[in-house]
PDB file of C-alpha atoms in Angstrom:
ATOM      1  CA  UNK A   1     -46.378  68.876   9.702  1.00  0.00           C
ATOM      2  CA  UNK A   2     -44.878  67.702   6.632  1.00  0.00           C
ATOM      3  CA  UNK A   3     -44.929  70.158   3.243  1.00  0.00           C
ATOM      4  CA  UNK A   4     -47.050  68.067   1.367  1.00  0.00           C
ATOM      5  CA  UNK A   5     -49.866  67.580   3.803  1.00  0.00           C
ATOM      6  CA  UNK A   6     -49.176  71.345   4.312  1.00  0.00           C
ATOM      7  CA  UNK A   7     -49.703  72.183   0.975  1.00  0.00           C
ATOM      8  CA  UNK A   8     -52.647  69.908   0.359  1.00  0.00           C
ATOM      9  CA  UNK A   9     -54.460  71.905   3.385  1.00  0.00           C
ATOM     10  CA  UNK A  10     -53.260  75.497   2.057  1.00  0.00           C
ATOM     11  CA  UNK A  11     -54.895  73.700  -1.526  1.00  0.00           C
ATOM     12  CA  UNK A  12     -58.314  73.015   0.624  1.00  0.00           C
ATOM     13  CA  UNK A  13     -58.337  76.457   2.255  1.00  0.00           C
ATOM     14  CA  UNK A  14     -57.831  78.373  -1.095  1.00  0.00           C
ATOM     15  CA  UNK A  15     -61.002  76.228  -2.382  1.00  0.00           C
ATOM     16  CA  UNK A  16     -62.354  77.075   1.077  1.00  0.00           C
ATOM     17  CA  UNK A  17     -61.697  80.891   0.093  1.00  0.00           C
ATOM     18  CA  UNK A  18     -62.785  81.228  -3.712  1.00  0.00           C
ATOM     19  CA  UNK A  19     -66.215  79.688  -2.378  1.00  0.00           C
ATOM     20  CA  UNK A  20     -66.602  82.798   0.325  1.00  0.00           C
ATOM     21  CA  UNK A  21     -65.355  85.064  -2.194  1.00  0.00           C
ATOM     22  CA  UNK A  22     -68.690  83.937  -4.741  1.00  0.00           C
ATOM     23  CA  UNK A  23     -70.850  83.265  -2.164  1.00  0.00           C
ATOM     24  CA  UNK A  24     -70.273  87.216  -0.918  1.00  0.00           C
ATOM     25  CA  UNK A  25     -70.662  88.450  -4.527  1.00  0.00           C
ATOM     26  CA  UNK A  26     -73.502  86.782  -5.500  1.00  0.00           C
ATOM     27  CA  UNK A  27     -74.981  87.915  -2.164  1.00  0.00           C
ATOM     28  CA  UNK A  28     -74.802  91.316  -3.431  1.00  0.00           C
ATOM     29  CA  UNK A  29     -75.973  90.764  -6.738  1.00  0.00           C
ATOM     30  CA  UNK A  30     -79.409  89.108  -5.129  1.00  0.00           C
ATOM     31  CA  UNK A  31     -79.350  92.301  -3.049  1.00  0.00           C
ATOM     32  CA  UNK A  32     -78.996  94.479  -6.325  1.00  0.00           C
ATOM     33  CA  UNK A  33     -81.875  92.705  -8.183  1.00  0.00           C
ATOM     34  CA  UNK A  34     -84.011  93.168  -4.979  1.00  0.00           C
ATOM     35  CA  UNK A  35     -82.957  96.930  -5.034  1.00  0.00           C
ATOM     36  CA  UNK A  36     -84.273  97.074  -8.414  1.00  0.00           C
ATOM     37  CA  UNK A  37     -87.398  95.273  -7.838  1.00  0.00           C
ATOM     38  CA  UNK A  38     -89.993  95.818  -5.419  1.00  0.00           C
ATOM     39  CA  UNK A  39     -92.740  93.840  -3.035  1.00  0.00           C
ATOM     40  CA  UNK A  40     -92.698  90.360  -2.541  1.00  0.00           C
ATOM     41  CA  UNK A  41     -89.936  89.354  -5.181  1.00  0.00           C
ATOM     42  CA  UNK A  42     -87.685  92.089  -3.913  1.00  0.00           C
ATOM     43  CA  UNK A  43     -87.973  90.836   0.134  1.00  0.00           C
ATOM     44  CA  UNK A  44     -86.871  87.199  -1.160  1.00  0.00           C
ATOM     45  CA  UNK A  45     -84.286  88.465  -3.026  1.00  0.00           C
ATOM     46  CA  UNK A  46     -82.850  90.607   0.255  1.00  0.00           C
ATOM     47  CA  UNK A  47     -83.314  87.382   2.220  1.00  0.00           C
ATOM     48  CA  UNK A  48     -81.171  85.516  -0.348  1.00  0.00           C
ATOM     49  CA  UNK A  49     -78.054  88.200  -0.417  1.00  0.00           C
ATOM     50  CA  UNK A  50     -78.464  87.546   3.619  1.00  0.00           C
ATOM     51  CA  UNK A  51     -78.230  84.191   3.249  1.00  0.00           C
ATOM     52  CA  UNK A  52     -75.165  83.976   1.010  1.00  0.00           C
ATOM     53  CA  UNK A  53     -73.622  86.524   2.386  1.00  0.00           C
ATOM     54  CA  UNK A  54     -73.655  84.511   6.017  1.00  0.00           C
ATOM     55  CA  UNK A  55     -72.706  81.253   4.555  1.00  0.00           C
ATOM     56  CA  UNK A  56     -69.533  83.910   2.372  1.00  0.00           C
ATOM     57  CA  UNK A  57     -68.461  84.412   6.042  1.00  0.00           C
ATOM     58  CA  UNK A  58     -68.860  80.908   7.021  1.00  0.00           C
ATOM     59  CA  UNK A  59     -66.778  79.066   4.612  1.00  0.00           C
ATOM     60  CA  UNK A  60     -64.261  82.566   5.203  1.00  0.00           C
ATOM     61  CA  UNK A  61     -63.826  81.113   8.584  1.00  0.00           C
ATOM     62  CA  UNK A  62     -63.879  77.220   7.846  1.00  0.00           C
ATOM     63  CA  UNK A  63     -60.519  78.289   5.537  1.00  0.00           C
ATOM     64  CA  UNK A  64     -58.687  79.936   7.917  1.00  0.00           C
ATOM     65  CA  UNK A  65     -58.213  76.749   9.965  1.00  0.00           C
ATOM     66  CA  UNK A  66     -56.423  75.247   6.826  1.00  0.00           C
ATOM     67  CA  UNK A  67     -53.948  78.054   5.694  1.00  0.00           C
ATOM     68  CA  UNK A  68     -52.311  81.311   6.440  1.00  0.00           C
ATOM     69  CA  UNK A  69     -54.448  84.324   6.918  1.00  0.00           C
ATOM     70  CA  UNK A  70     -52.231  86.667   5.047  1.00  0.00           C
ATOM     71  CA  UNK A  71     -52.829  84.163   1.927  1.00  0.00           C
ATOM     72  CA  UNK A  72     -56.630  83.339   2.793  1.00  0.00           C
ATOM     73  CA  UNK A  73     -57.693  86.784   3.528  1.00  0.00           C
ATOM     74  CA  UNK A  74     -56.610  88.995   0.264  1.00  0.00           C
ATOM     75  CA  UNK A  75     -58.203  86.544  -2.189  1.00  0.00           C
ATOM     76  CA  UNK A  76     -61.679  87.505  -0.447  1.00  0.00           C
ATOM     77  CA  UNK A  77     -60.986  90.842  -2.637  1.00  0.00           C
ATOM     78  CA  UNK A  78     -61.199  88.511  -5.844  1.00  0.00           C
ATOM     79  CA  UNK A  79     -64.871  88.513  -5.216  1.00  0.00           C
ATOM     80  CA  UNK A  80     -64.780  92.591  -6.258  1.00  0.00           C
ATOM     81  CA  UNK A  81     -63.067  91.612  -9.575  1.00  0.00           C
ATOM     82  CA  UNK A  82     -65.848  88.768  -9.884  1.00  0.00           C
ATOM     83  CA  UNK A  83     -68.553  91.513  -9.644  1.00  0.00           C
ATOM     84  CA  UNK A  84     -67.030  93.146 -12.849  1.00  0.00           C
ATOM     85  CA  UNK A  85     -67.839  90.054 -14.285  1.00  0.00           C
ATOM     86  CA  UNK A  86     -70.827  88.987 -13.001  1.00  0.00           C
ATOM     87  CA  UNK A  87     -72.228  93.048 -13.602  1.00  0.00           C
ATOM     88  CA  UNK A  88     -71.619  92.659 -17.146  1.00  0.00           C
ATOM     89  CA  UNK A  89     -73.204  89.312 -17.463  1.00  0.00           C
ATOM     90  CA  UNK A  90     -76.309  89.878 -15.664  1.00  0.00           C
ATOM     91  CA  UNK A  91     -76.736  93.479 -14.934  1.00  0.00           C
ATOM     92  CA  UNK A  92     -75.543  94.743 -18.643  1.00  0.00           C
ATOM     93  CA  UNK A  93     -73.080  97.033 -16.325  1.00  0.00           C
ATOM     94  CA  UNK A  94     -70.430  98.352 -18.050  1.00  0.00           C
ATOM     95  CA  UNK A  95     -66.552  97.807 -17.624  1.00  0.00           C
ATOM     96  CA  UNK A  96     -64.823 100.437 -17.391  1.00  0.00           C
ATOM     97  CA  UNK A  97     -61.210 101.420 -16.601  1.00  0.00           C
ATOM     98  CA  UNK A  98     -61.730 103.108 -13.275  1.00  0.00           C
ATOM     99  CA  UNK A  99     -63.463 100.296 -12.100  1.00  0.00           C
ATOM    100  CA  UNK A 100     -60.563  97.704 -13.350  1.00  0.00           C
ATOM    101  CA  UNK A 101     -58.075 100.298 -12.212  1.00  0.00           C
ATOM    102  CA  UNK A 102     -59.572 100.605  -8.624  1.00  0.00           C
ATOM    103  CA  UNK A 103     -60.571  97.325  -8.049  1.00  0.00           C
ATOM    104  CA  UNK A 104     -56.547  96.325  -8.547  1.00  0.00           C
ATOM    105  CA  UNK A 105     -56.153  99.227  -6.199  1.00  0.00           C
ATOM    106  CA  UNK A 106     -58.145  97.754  -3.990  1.00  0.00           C
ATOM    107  CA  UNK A 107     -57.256  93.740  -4.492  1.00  0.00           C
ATOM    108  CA  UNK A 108     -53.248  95.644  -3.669  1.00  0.00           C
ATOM    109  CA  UNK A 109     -54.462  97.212  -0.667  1.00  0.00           C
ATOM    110  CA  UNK A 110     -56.275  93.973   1.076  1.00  0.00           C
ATOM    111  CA  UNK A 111     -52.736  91.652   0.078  1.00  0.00           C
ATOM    112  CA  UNK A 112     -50.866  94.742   2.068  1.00  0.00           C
ATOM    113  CA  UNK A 113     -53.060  93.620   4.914  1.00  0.00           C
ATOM    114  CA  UNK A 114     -53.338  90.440   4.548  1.00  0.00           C
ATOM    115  CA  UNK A 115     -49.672  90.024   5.134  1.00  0.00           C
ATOM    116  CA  UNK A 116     -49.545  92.260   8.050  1.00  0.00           C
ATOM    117  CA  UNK A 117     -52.276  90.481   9.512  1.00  0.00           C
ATOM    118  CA  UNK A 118     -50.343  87.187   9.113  1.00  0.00           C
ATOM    119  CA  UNK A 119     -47.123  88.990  10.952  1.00  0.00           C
ATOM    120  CA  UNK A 120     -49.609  90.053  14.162  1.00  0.00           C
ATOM    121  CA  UNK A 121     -50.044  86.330  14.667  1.00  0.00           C
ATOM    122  CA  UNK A 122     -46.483  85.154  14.063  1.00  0.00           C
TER     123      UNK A 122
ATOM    124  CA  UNK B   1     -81.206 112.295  -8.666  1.00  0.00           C
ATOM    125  CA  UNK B   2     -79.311 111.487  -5.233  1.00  0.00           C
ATOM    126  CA  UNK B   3     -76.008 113.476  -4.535  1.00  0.00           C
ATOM    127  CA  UNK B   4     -72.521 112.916  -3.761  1.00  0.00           C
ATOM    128  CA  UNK B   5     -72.373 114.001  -0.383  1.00  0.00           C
ATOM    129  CA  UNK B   6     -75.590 111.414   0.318  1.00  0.00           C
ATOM    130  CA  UNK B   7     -73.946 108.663  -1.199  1.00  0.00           C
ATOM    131  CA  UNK B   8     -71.114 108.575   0.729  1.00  0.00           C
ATOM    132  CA  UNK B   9     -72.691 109.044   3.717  1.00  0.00           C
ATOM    133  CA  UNK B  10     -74.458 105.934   3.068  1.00  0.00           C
ATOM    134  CA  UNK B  11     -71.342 104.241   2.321  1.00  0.00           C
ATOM    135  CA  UNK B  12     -69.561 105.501   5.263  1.00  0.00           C
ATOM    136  CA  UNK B  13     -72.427 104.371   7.103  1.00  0.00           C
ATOM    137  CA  UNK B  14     -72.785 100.570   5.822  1.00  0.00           C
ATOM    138  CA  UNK B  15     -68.908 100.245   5.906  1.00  0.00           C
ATOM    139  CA  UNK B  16     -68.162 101.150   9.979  1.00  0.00           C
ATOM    140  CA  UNK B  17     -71.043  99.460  10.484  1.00  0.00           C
ATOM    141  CA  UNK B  18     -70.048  96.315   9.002  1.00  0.00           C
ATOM    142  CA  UNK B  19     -66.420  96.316  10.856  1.00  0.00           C
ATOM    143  CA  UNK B  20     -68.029  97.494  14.122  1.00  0.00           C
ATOM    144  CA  UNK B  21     -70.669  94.737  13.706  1.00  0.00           C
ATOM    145  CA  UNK B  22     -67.999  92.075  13.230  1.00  0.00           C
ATOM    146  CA  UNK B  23     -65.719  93.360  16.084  1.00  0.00           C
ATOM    147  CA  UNK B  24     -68.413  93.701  18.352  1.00  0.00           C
ATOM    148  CA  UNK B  25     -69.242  89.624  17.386  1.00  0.00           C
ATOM    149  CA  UNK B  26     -66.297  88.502  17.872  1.00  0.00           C
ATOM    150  CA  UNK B  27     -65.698  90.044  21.096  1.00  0.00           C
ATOM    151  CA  UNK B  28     -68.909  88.731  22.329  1.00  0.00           C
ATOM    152  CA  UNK B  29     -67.835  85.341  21.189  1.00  0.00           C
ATOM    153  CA  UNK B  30     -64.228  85.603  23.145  1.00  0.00           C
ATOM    154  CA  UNK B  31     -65.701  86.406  25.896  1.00  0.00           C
ATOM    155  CA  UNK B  32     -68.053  83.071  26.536  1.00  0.00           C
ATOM    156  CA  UNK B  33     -66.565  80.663  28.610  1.00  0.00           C
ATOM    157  CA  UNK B  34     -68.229  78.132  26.533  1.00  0.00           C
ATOM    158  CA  UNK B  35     -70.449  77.632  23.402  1.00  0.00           C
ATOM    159  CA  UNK B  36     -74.055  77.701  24.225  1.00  0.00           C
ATOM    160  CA  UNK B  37     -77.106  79.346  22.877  1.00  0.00           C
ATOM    161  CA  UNK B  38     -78.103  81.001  26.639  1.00  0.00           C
ATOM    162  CA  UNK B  39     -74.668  82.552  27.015  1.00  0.00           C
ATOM    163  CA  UNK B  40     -75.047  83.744  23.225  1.00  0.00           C
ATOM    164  CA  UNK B  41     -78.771  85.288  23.988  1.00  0.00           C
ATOM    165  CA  UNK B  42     -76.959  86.874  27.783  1.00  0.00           C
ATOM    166  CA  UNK B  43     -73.815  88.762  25.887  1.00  0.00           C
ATOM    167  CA  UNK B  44     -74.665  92.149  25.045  1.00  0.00           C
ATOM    168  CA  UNK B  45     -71.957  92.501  22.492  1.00  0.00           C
ATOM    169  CA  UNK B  46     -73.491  89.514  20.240  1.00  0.00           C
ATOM    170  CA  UNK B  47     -76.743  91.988  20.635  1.00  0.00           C
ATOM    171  CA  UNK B  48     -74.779  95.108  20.048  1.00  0.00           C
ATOM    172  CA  UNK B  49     -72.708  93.092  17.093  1.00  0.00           C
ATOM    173  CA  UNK B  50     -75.920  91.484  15.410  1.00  0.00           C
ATOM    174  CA  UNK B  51     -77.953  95.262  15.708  1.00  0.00           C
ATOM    175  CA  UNK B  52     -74.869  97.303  13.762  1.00  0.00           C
ATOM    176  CA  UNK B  53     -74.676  93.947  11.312  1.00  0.00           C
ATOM    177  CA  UNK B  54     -78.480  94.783  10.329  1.00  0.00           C
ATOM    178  CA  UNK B  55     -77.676  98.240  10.413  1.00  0.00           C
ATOM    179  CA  UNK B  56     -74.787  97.364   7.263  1.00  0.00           C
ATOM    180  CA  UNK B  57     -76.981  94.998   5.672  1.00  0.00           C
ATOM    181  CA  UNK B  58     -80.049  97.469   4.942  1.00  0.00           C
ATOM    182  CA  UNK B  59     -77.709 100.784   4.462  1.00  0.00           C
ATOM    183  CA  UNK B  60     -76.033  98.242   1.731  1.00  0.00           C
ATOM    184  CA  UNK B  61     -78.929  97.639  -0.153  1.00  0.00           C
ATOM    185  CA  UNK B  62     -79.720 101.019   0.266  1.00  0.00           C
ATOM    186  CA  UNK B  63     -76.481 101.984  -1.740  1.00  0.00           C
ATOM    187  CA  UNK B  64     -76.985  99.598  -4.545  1.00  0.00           C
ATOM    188  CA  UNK B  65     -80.238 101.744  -5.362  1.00  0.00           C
ATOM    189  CA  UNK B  66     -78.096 104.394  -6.483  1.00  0.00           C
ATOM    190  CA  UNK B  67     -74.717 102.208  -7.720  1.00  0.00           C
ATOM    191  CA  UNK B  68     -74.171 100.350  -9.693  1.00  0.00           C
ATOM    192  CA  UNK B  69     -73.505  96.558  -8.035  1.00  0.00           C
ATOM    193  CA  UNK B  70     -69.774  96.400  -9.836  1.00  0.00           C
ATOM    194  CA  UNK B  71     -69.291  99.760  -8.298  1.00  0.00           C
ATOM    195  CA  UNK B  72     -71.343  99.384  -4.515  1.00  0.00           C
ATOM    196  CA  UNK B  73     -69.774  96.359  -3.720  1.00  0.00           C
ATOM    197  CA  UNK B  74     -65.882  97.012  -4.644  1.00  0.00           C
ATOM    198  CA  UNK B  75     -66.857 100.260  -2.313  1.00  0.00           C
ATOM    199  CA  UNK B  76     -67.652  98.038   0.908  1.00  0.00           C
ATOM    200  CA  UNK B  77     -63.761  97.247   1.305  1.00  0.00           C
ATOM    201  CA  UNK B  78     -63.872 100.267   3.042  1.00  0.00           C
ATOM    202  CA  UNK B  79     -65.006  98.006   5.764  1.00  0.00           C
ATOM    203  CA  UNK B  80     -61.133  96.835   5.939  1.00  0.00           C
ATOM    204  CA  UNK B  81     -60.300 100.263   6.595  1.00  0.00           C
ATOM    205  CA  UNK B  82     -62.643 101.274   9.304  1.00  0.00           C
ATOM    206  CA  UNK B  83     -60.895  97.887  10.971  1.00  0.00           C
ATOM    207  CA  UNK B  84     -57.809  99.416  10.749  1.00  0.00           C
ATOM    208  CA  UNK B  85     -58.735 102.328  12.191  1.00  0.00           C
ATOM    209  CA  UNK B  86     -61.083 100.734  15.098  1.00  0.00           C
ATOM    210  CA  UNK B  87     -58.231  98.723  16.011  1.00  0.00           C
ATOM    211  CA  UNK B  88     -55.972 101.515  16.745  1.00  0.00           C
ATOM    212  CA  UNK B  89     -57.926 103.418  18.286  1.00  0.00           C
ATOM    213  CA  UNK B  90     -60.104 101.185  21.017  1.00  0.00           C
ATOM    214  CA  UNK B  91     -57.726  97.961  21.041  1.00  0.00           C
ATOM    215  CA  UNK B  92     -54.450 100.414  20.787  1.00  0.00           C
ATOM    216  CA  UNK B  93     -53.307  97.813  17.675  1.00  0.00           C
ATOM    217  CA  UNK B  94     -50.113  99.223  16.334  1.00  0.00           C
ATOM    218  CA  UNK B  95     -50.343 101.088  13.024  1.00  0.00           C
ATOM    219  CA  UNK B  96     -47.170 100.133  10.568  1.00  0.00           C
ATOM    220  CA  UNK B  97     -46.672 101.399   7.390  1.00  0.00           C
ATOM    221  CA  UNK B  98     -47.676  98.738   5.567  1.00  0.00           C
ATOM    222  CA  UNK B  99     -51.635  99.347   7.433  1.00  0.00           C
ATOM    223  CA  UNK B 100     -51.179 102.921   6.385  1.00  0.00           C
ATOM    224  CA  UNK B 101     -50.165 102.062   3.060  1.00  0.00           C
ATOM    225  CA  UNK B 102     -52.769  99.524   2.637  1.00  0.00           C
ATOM    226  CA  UNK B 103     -55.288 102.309   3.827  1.00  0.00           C
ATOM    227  CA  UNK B 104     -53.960 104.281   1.226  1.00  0.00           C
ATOM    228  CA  UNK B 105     -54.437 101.867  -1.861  1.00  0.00           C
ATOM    229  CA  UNK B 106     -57.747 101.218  -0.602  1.00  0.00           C
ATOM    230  CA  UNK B 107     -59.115 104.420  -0.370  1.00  0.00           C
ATOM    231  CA  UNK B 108     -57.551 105.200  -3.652  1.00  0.00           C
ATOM    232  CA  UNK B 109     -59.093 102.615  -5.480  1.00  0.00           C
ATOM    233  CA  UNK B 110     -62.916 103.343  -3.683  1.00  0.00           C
ATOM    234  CA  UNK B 111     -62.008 106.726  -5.197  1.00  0.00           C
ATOM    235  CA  UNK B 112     -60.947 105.545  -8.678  1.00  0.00           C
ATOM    236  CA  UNK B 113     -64.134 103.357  -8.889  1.00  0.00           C
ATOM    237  CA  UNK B 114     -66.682 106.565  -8.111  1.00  0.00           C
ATOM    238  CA  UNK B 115     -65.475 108.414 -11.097  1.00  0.00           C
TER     239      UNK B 115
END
């Protein structure tokens, strides 16, 4: 395969990648706001975080057919940073330094295994 | 107000389930001979892998009653861990520093995030 149509498939699995890595947050955040509801509006919103979470794993898998694990897999971890985000916006959650400060812990230790992963297969 | 010790049991609970869940799946899936919905509803380990997946799904709503979501789910990449550790043990993978260390930072930054 030649580098360009190499990189153009690494370019589609990264897209690939970044959609998983929303789809799994937002997942949890319906699953949050269903936590903190109750009833009927709270079983929808459990059904939803199910839903996204699946289709998270789905387009997880779709982008490891067009790029290297060990460059796929860590950026799944992005999707913890995201919920920093997305808690602040819509959850009034506060950031905080242990939370930036783990989560980089965290997005280190996944990139660790992502590369070993990539090795295994090698 | 919920302790500690309950907490984490809750995460440790939603977290091996998850990796169990998805090993168990994906075992079931090697195994078939070919893609089709009666070998799917015949293979106990897409039963056994689908039951623990459940079993993560509920346990990790139940921990986002008590965390906060920008906490709770940063905490679920203990899941990576507990696939570490599964693989060692049952499918004898070969731990290398780099697991360990990865492990390490992990667990770390689950800690750093509970404080």
């Amino acid at each position: 395969m030649d580098a360009k149509n190499k990189q153009q498939k690494l370019s589609l699995g990264i897209v690939l990648i970044l959609i998983a890595a929303t789809l799994s947050s937002v997942g949890q955040l319906a699953w949050k706001f269903g936590a903190d509801g109750a009833g009927t509006y709270a079983i929808v919103l459990y059904a939803v975080g199910f839903l996204a979470a699946g289709a998270g794993m789905f387009f997880m898998m779709a982008a490891f057919r067009y790029g290297e694990v060990s460059i796929l897999q860590p950026m799944m971890s992005l999707g913890f940073a995201l919920s920093i985000v997305l808690g602040a916006l819509f959850l009034n959650e506060s950031i905080t330094w242990y939370k930036l400060l783990g989560t980089a812990f965290i997005i280190a230790g996944s990139i660790l295994l992502g590369i070993e992963g990539n090795e295994e297969t090698v | 107000m919920i302790n500690y010790a309950a907490i984490l049991t809750i995460l440790v609970i939603t977290t091996f389930s998850g990796s169990a869940g998805a090993l168990a799946l994906k075992k079931g899936m090697n195994d078939l001979p070919q893609l089709s919905l009666k070998l799917v509803l015949m293979n106990g380990w897409i039963y056994l892998g689908s039951f623990l997946y459940i079993l993560s799904a509920v346990t990790n709503i139940f921990l986002l009653k008590f965390l906060d979501y920008s906490i709770a789910f940063p905490m679920t990449s203990l899941t990576y861990v507990w696939t570490v550790i599964i693989s060692y043990f049952i499918f004898n993978e070969k731990l290398t520093v780099r697991k360990v260390l990865a492990v390490i930072l992990i667990i770390i930054g689950v800690f750093v995030i509970s404080q």
